[in-house]
Coordinates of C-alpha atoms in Angstrom, one line a residue:
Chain A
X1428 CA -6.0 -16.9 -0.5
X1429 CA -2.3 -15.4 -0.4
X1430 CA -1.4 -14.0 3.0
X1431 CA 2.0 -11.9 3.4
X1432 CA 3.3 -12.4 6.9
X1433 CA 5.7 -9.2 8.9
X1434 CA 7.8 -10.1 11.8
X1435 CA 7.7 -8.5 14.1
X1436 CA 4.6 -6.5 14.4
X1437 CA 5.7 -4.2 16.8
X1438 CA 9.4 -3.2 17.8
X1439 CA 10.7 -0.4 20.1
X1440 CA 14.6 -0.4 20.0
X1441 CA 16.9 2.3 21.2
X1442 CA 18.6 5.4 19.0
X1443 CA 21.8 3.8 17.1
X1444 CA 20.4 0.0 17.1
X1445 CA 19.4 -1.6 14.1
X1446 CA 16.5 -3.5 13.4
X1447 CA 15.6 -6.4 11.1
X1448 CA 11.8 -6.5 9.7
X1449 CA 11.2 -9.4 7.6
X1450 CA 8.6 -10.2 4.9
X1451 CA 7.1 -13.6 3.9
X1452 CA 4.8 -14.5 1.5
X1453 CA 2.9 -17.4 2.7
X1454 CA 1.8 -19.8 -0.2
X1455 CA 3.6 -18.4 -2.7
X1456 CA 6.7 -17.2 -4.1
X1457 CA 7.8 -14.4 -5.0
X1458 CA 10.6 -12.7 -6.8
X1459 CA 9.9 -9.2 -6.6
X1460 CA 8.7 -7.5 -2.9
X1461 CA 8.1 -3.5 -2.1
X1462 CA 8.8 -2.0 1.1
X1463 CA 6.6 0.8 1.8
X1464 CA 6.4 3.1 4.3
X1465 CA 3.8 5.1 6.4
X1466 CA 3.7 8.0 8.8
X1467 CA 1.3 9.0 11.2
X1468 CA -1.9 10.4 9.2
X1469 CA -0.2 10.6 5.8
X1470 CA -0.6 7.5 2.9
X1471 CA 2.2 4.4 2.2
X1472 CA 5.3 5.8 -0.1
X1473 CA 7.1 2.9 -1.6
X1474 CA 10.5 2.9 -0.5
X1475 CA 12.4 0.4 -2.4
X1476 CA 11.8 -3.0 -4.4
X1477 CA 13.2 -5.8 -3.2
X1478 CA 14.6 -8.4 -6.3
X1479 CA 15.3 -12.0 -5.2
X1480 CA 19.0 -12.6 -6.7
X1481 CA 19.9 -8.9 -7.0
X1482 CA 20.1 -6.0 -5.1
X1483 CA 17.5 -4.1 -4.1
X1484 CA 16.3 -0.6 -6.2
X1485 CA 15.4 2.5 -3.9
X1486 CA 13.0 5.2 -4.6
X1487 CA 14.6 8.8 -4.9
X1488 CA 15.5 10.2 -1.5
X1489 CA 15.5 7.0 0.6
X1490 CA 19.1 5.8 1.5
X1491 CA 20.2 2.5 1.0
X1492 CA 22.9 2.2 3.6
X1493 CA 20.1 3.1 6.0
X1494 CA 17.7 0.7 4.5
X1495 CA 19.3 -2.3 3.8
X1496 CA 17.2 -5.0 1.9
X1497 CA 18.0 -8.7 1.4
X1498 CA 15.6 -11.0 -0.8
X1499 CA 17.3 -13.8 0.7
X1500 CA 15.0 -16.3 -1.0
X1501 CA 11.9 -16.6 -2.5
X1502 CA 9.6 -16.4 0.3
X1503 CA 11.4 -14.0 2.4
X1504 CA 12.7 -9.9 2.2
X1505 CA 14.2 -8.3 5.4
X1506 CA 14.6 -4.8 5.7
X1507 CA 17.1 -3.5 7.9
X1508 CA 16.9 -0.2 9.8
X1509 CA 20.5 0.6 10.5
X1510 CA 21.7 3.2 13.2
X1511 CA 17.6 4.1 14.0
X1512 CA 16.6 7.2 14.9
X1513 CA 13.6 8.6 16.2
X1514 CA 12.6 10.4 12.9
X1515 CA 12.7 6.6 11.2
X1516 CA 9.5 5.7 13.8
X1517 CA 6.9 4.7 11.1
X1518 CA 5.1 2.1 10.0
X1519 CA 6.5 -0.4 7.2
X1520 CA 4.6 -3.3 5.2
X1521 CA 5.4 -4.8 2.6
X1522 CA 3.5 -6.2 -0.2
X1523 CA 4.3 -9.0 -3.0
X1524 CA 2.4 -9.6 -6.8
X1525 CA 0.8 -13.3 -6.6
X1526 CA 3.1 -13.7 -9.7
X1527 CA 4.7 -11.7 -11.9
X1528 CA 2.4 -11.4 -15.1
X1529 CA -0.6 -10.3 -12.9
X1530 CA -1.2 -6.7 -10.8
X1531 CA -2.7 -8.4 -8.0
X1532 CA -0.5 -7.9 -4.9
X1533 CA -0.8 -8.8 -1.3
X1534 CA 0.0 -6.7 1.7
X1535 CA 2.0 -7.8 4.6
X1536 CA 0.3 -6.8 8.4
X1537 CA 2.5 -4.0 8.7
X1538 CA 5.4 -3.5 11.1
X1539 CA 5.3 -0.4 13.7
X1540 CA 8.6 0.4 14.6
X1541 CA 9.8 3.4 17.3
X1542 CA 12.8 4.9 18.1
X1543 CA 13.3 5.4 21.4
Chain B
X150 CA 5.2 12.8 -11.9
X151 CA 2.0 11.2 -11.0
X152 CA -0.1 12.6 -8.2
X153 CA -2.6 11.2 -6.7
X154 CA -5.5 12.8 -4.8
X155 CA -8.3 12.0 -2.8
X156 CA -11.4 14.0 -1.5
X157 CA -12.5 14.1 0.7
X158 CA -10.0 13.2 3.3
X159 CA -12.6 12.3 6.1
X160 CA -16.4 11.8 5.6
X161 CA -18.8 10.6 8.3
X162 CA -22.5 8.9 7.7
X163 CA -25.1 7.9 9.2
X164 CA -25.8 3.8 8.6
X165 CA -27.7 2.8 5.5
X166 CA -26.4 5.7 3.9
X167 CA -24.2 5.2 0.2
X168 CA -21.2 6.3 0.3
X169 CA -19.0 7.8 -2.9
X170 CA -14.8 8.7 -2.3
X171 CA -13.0 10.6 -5.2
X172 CA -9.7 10.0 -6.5
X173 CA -7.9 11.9 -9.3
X174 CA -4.7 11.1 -10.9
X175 CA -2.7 13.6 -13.4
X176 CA -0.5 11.4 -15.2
X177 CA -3.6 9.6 -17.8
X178 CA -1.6 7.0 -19.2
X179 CA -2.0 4.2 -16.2
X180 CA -2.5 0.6 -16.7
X181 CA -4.6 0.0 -13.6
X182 CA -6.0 1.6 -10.8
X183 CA -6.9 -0.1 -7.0
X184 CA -8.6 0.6 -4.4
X185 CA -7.4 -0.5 -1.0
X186 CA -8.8 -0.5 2.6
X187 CA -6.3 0.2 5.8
X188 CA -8.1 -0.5 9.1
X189 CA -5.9 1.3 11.8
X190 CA -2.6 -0.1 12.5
X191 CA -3.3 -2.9 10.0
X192 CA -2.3 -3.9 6.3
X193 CA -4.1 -3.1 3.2
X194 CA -6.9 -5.3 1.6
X195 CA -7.6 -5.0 -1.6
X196 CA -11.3 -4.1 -2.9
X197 CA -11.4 -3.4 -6.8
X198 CA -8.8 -3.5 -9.2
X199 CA -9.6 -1.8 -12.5
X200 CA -7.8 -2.3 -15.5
X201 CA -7.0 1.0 -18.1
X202 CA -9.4 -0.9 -20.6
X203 CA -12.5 -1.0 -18.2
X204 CA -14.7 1.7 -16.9
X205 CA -15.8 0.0 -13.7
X206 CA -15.5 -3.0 -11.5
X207 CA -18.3 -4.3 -9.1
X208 CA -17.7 -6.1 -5.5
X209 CA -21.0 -6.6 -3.9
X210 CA -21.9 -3.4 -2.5
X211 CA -18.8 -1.9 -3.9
X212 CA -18.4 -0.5 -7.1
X213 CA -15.6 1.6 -8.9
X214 CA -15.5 3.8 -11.9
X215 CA -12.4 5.1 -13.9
X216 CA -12.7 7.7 -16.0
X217 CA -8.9 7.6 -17.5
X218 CA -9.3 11.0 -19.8
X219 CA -10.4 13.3 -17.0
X220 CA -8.2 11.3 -14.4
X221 CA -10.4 10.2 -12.1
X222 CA -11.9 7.1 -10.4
X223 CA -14.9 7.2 -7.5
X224 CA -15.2 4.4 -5.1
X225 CA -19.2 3.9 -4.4
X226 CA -20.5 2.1 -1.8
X227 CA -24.1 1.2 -1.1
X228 CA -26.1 1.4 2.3
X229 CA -23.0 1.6 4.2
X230 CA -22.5 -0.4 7.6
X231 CA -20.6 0.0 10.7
X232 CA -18.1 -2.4 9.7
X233 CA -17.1 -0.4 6.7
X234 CA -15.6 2.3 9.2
X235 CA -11.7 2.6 8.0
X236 CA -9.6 4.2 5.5
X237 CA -9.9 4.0 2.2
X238 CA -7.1 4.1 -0.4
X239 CA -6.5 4.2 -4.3
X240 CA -3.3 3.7 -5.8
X241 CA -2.2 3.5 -9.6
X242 CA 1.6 2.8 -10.9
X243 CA 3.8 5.8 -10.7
X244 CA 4.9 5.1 -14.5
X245 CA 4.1 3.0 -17.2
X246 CA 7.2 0.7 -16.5
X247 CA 6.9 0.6 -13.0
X248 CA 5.1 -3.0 -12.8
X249 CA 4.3 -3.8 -9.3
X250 CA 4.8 -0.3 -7.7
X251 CA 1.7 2.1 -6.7
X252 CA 1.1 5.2 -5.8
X253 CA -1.0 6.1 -2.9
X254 CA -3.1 9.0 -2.3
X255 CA -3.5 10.3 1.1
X256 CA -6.7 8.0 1.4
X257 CA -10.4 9.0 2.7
X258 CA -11.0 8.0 6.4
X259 CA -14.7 7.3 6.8
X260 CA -16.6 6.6 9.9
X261 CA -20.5 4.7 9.7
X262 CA -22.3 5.1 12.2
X263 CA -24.8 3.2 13.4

């Protein structure tokens, strides 16, 4: 089946660094990506959709100079934590649609990030 | 804006047992509604995808309903097992012209024991 790949799967950086989380699919390509994001106890709110050839739309409330997003091609989104703080310690994963006239999607592992 | 909820948030059987998780939407007009698992620190699987035009979908000893009138969708499954101990999710699309993004409720977190 379709697998969606993170790296890395865990990252502890320092307050101010930035840090790159990327997102593959596998066996497939895809055009379209979602970031999601999850905190401790609480459910995944999607955070932004990642286009491949055009920048990237965010959800209400999630800034995109902190979250910077780059389809580069068609197997691969990075998100980009910049200046991290401790309140952006969360969990991301992604997910990708197996194509784009179907609702199946795949998740990604997941990424765990702290802010030291 | 659609809300999603689930109930109950934690739930704990004995093995063998069936299990049934509730979800409730208030925005009707989805196109589809899934049901994920999360075990901890992990991804999402998917279990059952139902489309607005069906009222059920069956994955061996899974099976979901959507009831899209009364917004709602349970998540059944039968004679439970240890291995089924993790969180369960359902998501729908936020809008009808938001193709590809979900929703998530809060999830049911279910322990089997044996």
């Amino acid at each position: 089946g379709a697998v969606v790949s993170q790296h890395p799967s865990w990252v502890i950086c320092k307050s101010g660094t930035s840090v790159k989380i990327e997102c593959r699919s596998l066996d497939f390509q895809a055009t379209t990506m979602f970031w999601y994001r999850q905190f401790p106890k609480q459910s995944l709110m999607l955070m932004a959709t990642s286009n491949e050839g055009s920048k990237a739309t965010y959800e209400q409330g999630v800034e995109k100079d902190k979250f910077l997003i780059n389809h580069a091609s068609l197997t691969l989104s990075t998100l980009t934590v910049t200046s991290a703080h401790p309140e952006d310690s969360s969990f991301y994963i992604c997910s990708a649609p197996r194509a784009q006239n179907t609702d199946t999607q795949y998740f990604g592992p997941g990424t765990r990030l702290t802010v030291l | 804006k659609q809300e999603v909820t689930q109930i109950p948030a934690a739930l704990s059987v004995p093995e063998g047992e069936n299990l049934v998780l509730n979800c409730s939407f208030t925005d009707s007009a989805i196109y589809n509604l899934q049901w994920f698992r999360q075990d901890p620190g992990k991804g999402l699987t998917s279990l059952l995808l139902i489309q607005s035009s069906q009222r059920e979908q069956t994955s061996g000893r899974l099976n979901a309903s959507l009831d899209k009138s009364s917004g709602r969708s349970t998540l059944y499954i039968a004679a439970s097992q240890p291995g089924d101990s993790a969180t369960y999710l359902c998501a729908v699309p936020p809008a009808t012209d938001s193709w590809g993004k979900l929703q998530f409720g809060a999830g049911t977190q279910v322990v089997v024991t044996p």
